[in-house]
Tab-separated table of C-alpha atoms in Angstrom:
chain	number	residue	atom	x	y	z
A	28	UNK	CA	16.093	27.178	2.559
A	29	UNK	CA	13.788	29.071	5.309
A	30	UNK	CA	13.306	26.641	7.996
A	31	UNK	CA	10.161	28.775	9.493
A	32	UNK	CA	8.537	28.100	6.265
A	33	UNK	CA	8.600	24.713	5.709
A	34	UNK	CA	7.841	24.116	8.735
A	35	UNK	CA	5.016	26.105	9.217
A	36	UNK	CA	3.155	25.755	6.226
A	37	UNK	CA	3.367	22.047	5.086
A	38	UNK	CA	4.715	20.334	8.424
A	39	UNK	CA	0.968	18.633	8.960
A	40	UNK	CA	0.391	15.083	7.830
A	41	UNK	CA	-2.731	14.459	7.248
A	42	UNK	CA	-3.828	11.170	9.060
A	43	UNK	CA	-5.604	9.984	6.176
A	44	UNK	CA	-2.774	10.270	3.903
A	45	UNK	CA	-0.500	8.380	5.924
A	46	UNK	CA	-3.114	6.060	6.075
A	47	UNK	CA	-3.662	5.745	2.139
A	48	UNK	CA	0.443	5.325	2.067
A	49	UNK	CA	0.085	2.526	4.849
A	50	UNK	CA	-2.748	1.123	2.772
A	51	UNK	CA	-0.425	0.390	-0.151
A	52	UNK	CA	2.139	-1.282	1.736
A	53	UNK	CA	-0.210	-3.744	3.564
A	54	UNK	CA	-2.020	-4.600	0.115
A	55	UNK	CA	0.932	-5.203	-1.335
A	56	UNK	CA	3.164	-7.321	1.579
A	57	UNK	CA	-0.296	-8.905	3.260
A	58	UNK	CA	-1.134	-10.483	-0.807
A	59	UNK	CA	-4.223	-8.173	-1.417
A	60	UNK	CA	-3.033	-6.744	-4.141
A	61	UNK	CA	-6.485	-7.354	-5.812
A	62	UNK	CA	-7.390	-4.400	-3.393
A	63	UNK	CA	-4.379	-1.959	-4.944
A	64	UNK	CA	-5.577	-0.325	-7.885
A	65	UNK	CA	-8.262	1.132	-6.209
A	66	UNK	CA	-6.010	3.556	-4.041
A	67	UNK	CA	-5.320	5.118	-7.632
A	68	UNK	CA	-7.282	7.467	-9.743
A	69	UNK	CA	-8.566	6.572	-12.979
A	70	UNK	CA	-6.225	8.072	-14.846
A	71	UNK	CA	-3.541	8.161	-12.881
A	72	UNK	CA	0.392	7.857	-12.949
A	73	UNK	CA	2.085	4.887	-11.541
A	74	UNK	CA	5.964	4.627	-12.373
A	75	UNK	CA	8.642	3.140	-11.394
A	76	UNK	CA	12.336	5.267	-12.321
A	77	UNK	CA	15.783	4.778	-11.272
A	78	UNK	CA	17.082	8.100	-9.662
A	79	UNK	CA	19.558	8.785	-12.509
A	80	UNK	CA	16.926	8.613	-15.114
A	81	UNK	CA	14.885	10.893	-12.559
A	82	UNK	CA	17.069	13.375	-12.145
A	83	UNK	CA	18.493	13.610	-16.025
A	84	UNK	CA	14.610	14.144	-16.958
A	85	UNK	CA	15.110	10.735	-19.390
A	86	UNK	CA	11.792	9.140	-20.120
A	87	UNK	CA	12.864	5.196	-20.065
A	88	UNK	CA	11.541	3.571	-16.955
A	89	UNK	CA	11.022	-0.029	-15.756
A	90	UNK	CA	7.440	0.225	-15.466
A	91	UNK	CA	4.669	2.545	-16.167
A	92	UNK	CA	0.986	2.666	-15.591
A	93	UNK	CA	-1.446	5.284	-16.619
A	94	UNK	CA	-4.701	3.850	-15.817
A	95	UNK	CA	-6.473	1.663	-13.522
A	96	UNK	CA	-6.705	-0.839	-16.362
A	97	UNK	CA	-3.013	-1.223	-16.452
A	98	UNK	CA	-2.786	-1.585	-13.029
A	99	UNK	CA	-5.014	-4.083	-13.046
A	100	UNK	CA	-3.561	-5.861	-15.865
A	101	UNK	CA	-0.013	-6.048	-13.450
A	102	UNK	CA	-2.258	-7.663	-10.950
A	103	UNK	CA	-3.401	-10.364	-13.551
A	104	UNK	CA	0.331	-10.591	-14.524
A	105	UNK	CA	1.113	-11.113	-10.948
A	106	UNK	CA	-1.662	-13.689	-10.473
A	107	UNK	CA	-1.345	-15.982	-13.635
A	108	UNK	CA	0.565	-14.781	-16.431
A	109	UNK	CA	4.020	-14.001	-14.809
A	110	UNK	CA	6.218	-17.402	-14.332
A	111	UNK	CA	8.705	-16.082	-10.905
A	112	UNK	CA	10.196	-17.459	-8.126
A	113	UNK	CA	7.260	-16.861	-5.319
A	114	UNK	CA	8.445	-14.078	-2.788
A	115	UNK	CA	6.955	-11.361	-0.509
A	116	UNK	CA	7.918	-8.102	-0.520
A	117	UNK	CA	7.943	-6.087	3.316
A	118	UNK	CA	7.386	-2.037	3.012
A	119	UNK	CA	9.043	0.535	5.363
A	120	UNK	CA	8.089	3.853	4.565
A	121	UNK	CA	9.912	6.668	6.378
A	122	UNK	CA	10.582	10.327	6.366
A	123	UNK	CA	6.918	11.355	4.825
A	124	UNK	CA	7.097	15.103	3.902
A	125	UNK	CA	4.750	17.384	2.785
A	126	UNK	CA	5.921	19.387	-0.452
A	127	UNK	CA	2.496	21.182	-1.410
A	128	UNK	CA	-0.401	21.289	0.116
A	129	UNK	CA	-3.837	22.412	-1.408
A	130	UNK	CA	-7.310	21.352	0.172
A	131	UNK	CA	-8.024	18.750	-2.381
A	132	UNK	CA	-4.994	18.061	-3.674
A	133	UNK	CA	-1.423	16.974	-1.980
A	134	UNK	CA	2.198	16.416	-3.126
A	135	UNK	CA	4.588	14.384	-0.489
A	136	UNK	CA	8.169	12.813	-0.586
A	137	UNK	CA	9.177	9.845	1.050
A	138	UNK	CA	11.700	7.304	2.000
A	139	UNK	CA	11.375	3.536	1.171
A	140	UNK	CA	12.324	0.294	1.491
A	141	UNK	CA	11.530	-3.040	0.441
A	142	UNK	CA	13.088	-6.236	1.857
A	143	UNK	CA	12.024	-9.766	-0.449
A	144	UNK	CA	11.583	-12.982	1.137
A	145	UNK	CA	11.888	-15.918	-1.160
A	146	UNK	CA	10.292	-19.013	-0.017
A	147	UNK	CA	13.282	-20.985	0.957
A	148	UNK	CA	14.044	-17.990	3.963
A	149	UNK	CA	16.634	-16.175	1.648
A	150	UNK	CA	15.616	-12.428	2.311
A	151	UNK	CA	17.364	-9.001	1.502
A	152	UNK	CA	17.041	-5.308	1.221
A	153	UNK	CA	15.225	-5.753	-2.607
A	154	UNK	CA	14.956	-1.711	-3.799
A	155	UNK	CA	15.523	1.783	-1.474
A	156	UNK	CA	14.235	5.204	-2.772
A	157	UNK	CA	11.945	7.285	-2.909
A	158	UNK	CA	8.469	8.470	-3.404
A	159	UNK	CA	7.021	11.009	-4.933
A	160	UNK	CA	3.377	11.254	-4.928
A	161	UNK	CA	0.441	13.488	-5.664
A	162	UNK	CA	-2.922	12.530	-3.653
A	163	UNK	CA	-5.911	13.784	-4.353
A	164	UNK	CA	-9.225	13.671	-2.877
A	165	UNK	CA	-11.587	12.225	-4.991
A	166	UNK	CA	-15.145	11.298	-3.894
A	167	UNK	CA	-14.516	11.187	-0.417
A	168	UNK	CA	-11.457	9.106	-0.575
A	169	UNK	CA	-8.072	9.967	-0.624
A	170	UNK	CA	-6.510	8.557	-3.777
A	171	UNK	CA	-3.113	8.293	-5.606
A	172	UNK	CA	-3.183	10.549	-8.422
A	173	UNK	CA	0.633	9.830	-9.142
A	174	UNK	CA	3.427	7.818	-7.644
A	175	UNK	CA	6.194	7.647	-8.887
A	176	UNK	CA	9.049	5.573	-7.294
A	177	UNK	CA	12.619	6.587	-7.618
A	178	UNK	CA	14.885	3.519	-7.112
A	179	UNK	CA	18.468	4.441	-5.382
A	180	UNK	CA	19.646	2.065	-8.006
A	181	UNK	CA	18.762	0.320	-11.715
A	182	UNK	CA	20.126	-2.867	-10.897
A	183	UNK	CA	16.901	-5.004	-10.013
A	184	UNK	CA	17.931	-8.612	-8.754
A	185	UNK	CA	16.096	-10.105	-11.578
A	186	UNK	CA	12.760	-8.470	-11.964
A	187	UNK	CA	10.315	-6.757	-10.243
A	188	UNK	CA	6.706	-8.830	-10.412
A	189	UNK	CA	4.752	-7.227	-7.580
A	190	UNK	CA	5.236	-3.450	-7.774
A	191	UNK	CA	7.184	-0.981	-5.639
B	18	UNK	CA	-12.004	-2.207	-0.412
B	19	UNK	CA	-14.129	1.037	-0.290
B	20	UNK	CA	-11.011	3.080	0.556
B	21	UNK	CA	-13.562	5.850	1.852
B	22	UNK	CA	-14.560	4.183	4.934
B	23	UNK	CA	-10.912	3.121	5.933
B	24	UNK	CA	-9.627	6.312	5.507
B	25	UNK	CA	-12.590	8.018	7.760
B	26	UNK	CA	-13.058	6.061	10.255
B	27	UNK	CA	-9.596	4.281	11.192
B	28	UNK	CA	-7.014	6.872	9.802
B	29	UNK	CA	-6.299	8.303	12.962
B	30	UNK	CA	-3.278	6.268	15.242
B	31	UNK	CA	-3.803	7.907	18.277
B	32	UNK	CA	-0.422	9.649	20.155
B	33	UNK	CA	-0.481	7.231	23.273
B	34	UNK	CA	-0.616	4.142	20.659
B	35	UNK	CA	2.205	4.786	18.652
B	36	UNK	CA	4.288	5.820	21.600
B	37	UNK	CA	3.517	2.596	23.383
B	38	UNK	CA	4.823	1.002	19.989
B	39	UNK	CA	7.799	2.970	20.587
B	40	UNK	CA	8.503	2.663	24.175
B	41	UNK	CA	8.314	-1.262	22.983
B	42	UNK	CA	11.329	-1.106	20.585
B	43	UNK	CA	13.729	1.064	22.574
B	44	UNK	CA	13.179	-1.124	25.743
B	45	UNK	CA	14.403	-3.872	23.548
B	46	UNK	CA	16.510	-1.940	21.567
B	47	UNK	CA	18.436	0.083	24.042
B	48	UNK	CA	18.894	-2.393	26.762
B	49	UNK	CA	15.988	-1.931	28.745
B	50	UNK	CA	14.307	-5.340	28.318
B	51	UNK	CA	13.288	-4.945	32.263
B	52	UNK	CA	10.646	-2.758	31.531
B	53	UNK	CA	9.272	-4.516	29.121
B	54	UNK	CA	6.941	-6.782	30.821
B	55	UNK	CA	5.139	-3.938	32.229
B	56	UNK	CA	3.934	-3.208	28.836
B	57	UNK	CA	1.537	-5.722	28.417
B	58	UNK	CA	-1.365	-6.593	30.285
B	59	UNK	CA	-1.583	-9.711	32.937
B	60	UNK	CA	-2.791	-12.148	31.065
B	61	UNK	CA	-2.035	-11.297	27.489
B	62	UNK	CA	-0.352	-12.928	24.390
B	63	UNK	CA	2.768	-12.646	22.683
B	64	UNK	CA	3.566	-14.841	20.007
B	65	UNK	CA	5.995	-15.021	17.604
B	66	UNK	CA	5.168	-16.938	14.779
B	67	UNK	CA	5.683	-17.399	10.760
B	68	UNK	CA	3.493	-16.209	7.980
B	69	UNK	CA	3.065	-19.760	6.554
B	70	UNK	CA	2.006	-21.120	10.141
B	71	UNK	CA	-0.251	-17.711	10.583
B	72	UNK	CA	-2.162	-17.861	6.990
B	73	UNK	CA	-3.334	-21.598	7.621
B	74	UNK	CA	-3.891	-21.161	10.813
B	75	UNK	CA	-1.508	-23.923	12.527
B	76	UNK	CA	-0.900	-23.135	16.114
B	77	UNK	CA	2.865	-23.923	16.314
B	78	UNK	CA	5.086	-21.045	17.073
B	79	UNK	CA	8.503	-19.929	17.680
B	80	UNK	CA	7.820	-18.105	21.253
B	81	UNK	CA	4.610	-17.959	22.896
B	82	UNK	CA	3.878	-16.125	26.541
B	83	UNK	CA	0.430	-15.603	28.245
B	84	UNK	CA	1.061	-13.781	30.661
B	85	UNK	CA	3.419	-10.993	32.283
B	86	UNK	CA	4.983	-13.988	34.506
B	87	UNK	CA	5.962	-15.699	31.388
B	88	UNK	CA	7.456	-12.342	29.566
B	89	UNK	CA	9.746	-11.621	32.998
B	90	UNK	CA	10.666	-14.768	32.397
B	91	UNK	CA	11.858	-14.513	29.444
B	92	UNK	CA	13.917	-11.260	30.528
B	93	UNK	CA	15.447	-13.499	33.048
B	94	UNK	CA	16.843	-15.938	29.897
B	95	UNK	CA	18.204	-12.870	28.144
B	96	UNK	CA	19.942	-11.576	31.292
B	97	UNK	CA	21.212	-14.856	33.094
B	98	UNK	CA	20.029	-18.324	31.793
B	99	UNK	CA	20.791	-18.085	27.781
B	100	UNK	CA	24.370	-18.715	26.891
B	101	UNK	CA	24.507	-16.601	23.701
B	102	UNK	CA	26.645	-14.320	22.026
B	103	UNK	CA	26.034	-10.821	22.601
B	104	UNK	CA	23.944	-9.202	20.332
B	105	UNK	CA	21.421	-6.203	19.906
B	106	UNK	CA	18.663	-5.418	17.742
B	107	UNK	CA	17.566	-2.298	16.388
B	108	UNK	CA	14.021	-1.810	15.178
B	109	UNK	CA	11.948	-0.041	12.422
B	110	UNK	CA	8.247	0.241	12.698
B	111	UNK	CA	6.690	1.393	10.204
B	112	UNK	CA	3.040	1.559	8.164
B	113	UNK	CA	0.817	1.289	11.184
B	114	UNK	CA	-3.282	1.133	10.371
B	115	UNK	CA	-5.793	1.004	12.883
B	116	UNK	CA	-7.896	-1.755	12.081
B	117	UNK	CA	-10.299	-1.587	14.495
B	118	UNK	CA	-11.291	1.217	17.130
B	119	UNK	CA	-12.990	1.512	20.093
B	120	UNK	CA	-13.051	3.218	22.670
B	121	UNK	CA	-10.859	1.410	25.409
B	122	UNK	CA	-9.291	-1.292	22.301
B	123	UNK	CA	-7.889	-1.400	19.428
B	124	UNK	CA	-6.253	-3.062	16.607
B	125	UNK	CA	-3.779	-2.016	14.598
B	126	UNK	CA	-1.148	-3.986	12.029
B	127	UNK	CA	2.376	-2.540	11.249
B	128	UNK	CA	5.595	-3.760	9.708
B	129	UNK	CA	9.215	-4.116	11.014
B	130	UNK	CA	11.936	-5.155	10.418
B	131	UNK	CA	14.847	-5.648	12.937
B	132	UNK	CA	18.735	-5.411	12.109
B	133	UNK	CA	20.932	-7.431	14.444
B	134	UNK	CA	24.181	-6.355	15.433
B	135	UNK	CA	27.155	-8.570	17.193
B	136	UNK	CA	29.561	-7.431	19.517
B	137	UNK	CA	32.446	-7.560	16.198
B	138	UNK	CA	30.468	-5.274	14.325
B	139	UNK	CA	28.939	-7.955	12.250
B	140	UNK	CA	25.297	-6.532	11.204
B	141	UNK	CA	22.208	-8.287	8.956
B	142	UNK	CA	18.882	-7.777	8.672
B	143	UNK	CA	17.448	-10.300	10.694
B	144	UNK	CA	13.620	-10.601	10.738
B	145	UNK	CA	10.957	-8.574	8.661
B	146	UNK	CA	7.430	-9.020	9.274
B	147	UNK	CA	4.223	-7.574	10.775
B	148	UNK	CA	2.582	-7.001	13.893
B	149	UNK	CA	-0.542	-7.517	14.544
B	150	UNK	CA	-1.325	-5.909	18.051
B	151	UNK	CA	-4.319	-5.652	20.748
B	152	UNK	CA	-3.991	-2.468	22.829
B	153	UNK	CA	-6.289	-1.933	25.699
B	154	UNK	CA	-6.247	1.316	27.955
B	155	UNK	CA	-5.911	-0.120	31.169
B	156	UNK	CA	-5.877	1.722	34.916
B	157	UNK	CA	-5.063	4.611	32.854
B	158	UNK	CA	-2.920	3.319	30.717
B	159	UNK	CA	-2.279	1.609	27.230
B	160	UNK	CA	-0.881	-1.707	27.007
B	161	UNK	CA	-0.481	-4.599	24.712
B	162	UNK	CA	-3.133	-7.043	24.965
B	163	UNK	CA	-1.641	-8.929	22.409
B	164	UNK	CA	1.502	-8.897	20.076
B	165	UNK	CA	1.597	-11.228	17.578
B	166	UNK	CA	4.872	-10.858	15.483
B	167	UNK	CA	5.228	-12.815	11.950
B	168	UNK	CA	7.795	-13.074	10.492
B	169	UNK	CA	8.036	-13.115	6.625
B	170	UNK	CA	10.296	-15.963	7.042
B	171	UNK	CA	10.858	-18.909	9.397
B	172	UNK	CA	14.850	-19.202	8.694
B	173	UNK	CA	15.936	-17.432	12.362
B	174	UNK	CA	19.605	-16.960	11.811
B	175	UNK	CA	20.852	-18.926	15.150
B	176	UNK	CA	18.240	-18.202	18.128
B	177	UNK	CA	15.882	-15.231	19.018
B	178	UNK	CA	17.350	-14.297	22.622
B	179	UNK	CA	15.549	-10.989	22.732
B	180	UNK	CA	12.060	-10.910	21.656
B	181	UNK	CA	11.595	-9.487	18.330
C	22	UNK	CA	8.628	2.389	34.519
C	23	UNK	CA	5.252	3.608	35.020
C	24	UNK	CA	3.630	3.510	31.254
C	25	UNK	CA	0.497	6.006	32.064
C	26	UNK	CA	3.455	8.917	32.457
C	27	UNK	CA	5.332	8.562	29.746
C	28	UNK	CA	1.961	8.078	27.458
C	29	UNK	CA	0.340	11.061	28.816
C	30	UNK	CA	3.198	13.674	29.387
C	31	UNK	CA	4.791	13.159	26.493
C	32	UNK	CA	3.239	11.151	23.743
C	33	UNK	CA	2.967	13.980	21.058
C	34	UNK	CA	5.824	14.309	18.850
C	35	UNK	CA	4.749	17.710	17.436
C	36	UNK	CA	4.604	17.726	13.829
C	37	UNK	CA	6.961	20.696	13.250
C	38	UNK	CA	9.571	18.724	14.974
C	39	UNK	CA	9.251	15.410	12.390
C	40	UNK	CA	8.754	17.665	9.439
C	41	UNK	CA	12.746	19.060	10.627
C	42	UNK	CA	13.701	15.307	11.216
C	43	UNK	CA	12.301	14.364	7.612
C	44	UNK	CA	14.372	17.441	6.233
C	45	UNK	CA	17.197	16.497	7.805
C	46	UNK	CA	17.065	13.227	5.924
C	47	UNK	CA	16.152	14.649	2.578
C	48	UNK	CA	19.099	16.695	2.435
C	49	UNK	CA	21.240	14.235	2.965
C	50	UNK	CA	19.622	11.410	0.679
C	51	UNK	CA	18.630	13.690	-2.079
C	52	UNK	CA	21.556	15.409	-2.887
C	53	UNK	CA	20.731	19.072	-1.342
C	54	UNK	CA	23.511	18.654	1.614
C	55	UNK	CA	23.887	22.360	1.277
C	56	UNK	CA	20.672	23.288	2.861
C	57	UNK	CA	21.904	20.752	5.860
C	58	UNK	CA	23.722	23.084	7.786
C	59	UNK	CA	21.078	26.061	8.814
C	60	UNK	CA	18.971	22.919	10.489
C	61	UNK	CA	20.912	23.379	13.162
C	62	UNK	CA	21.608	26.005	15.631
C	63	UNK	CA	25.085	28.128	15.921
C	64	UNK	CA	26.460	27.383	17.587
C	65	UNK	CA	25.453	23.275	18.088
C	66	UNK	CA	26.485	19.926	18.887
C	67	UNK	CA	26.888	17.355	15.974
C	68	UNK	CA	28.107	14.496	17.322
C	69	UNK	CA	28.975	10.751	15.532
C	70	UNK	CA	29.595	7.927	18.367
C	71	UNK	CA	29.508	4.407	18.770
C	72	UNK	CA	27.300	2.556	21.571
C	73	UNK	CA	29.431	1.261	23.659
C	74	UNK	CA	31.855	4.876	23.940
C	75	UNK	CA	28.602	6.665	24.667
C	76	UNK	CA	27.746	3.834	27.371
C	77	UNK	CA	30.832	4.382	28.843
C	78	UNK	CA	31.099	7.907	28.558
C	79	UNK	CA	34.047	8.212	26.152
C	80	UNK	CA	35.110	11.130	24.590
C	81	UNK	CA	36.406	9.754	21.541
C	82	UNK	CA	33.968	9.708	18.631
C	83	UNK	CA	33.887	9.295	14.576
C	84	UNK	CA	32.588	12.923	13.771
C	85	UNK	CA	32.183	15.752	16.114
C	86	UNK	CA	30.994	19.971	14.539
C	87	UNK	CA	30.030	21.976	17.414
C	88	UNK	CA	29.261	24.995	15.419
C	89	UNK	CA	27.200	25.735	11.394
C	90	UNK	CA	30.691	26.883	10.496
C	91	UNK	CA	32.205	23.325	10.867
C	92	UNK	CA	29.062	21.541	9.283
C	93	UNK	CA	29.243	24.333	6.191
C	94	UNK	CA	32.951	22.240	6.407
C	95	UNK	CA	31.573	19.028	6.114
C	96	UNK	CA	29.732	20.136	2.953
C	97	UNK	CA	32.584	21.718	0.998
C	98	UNK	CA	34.711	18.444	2.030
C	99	UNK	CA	32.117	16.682	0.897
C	100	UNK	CA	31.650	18.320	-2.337
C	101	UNK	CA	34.997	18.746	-3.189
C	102	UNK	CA	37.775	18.015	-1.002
C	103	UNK	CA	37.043	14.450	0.315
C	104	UNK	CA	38.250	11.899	-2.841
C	105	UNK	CA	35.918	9.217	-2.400
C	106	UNK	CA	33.802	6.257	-4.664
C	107	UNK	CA	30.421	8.548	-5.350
C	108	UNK	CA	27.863	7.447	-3.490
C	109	UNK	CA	23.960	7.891	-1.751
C	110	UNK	CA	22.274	7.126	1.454
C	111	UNK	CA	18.757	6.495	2.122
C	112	UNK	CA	17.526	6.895	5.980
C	113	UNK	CA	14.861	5.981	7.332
C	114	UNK	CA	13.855	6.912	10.534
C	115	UNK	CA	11.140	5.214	12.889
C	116	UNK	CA	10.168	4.986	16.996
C	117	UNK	CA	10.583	8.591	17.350
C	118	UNK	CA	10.015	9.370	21.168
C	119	UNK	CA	9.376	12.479	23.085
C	120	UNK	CA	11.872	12.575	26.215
C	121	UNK	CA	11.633	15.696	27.533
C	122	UNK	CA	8.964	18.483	26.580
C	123	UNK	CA	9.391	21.934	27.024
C	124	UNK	CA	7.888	25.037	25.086
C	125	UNK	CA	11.034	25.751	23.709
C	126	UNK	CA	13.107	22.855	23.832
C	127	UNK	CA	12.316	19.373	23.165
C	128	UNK	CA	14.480	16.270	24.032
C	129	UNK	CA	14.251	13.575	21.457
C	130	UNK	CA	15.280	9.316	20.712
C	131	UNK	CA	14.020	7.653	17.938
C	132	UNK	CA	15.875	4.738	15.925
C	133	UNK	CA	17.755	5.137	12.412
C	134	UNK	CA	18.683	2.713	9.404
C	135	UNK	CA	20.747	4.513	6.900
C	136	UNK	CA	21.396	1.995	3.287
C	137	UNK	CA	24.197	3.175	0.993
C	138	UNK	CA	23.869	2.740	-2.350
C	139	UNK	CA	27.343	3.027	-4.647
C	140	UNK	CA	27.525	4.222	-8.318
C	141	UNK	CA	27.486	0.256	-10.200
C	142	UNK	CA	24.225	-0.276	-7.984
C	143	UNK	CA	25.955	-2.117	-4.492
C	144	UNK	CA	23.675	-1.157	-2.091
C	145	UNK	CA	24.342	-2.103	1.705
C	146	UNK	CA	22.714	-1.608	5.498
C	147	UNK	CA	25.610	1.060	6.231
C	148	UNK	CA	24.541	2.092	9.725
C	149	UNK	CA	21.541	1.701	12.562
C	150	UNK	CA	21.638	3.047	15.513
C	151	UNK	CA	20.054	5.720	17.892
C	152	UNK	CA	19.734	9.564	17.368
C	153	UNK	CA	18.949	11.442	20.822
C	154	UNK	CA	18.456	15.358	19.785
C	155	UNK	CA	17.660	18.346	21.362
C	156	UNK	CA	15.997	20.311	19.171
C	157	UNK	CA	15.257	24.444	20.051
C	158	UNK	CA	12.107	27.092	18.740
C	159	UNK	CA	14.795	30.048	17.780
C	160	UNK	CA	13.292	32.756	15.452
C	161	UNK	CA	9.786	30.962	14.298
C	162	UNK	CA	11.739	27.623	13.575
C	163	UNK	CA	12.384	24.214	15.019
C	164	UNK	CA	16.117	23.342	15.112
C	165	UNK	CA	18.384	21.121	15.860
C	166	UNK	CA	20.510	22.399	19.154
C	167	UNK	CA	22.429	19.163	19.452
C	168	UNK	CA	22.009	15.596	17.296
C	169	UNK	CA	24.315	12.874	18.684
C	170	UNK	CA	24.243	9.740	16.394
C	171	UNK	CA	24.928	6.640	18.863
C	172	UNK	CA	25.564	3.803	15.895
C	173	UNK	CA	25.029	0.217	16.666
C	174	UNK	CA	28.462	-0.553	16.037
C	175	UNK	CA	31.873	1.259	15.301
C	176	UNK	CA	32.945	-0.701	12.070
C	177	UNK	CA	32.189	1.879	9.558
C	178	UNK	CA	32.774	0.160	6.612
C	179	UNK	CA	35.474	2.482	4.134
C	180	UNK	CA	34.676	6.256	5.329
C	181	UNK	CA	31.985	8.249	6.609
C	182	UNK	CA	31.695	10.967	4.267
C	183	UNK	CA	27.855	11.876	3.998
C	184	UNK	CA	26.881	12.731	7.661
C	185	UNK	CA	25.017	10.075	8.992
């Protein structure tokens, strides 16, 4: 790897990226997740992969969304249809890195992880991994065009209601 | 949401924010919990409180200081009046939106989470939650107006010595 | 402390210098530890220490390379000498702060959480702690001249084979 080039070429941020990543966290940990299918393109990509899988190139995943209707439908599942223990999920997102970089279109790595809080206190490190994400900008917003989330591990402690 | 209008107007975390979010955590973190006072404003409010308590609005709380007086205070408890055993944090701030800007104020939301770590080596994740901050620029510099840390989770493991 | 210096001096952490912090933690998590190495300078200081022997200014520490010749040796142990249960880390990495600012040379602190995840899915908080870097402009790229990891605590649970 050249250093110089990285560095040079994609080492920039852009504020309103970081905020669109920020924006997904909050809806999701602050319960506005009504508000989180709108950060996504219609299509888009939304999947969530366990790093094995990932890296083998094997299609089976734990969840997939191609649309904004399907991401909308997990909201509905979230809201009324799902029957789950009620817990909050609490984002850290670290280690943001630009991989490509195009005027209207971006592709960025980064590090999670999710701690879940059940309601009687009980609270752990839920899911680690990492994201992989194209953003595009689409009528003057900033939007996900894909994100796909690359769990460190498969073994979910019992499901996964609210996404990654 | 119109994700357009956050993204413009509020993307930006300005340098001398986010390093006044920093200087915050390694005062705590790295044994400098004497300058930590000095990072607020005289009167201002810290409060640590607990989602549930927070979303309907009831005013009990686990800590609560208005003003610098009150925070050296605390600092005094942590050095000489708490009988405890020794302990240090370590925290991760992370996803931090601007919520509102102005010129000389702002407000911005973030998410932490703190590990705690005992003088045998013992180590836990011990609070997650979210800040939701007031930072005024002040004789030149920026300073927390308000803090107001809540946690995802009322269950505090034992005592919070050091302020979270 | 007077917070109006250490806003205005030295607020800025360039982005050059997080996009080689975010490498640094991509190698490492995502399985490219062979690019690791030419991060830093030859020769360097990579140093592993506990708290309380850095306090106290004690030599004695868990991993010391002072040149890319002895971290291209951490790599081949890694890949095939070391005989150890296969396993991943995830950092992240948060309060980065600007301590010294040169044009050249920049001095460094910011806070780490590194989560190891083993092959049946066991995933753990294996380390926090502190890294304090000096990091050096040498032919067009930002480098690491010295990275001393200052963990919380000195109970590394099993081995430290993945650089931390």
């Amino acid at each position: 790897m050249n250093a110089t080039e990285v560095v040079i070429d994609n080492a920039h941020v852009p504020a309103a990226i970081s905020a669109l990543m920020t924006d997904y966290a909050h809806c999701i940990d602050n319960d506005r997740i009504e508000d989180w299918p709108a950060l996504f393109t219609d299509p888009c990509l939304y999947k969530i992969t366990t790093r094995d899988n990932h890296i083998r190139g094997f299609p089976a995943c734990i969840m997939l969304c191609d649309s904004r209707g399907m991401l909308m439908d997990r909201v509905v599942s979230v809201r009324s249809t799902n029957v789950f223990e009620p817990h909050r999920y609490r984002h850290m997102v670290s280690c943001i890195q630009v991989v490509e970089a195009a005027c209207d279109a971006w592709r960025l790595q980064s590090n999670y992880l999710v701690t879940r809080t059940m309601l009687d206190g009980t609270m752990a490190v839920f899911s680690t991994g990492e994201y992989q994400d194209r953003i595009v900008l689409t009528d003057g917003a900033y939007r996900f065009n894909e994100r796909i989330v690359i769990c460190d591990h498969g073994m979910i402690n019992n499901l996964i209601a609210l996404p990654l």
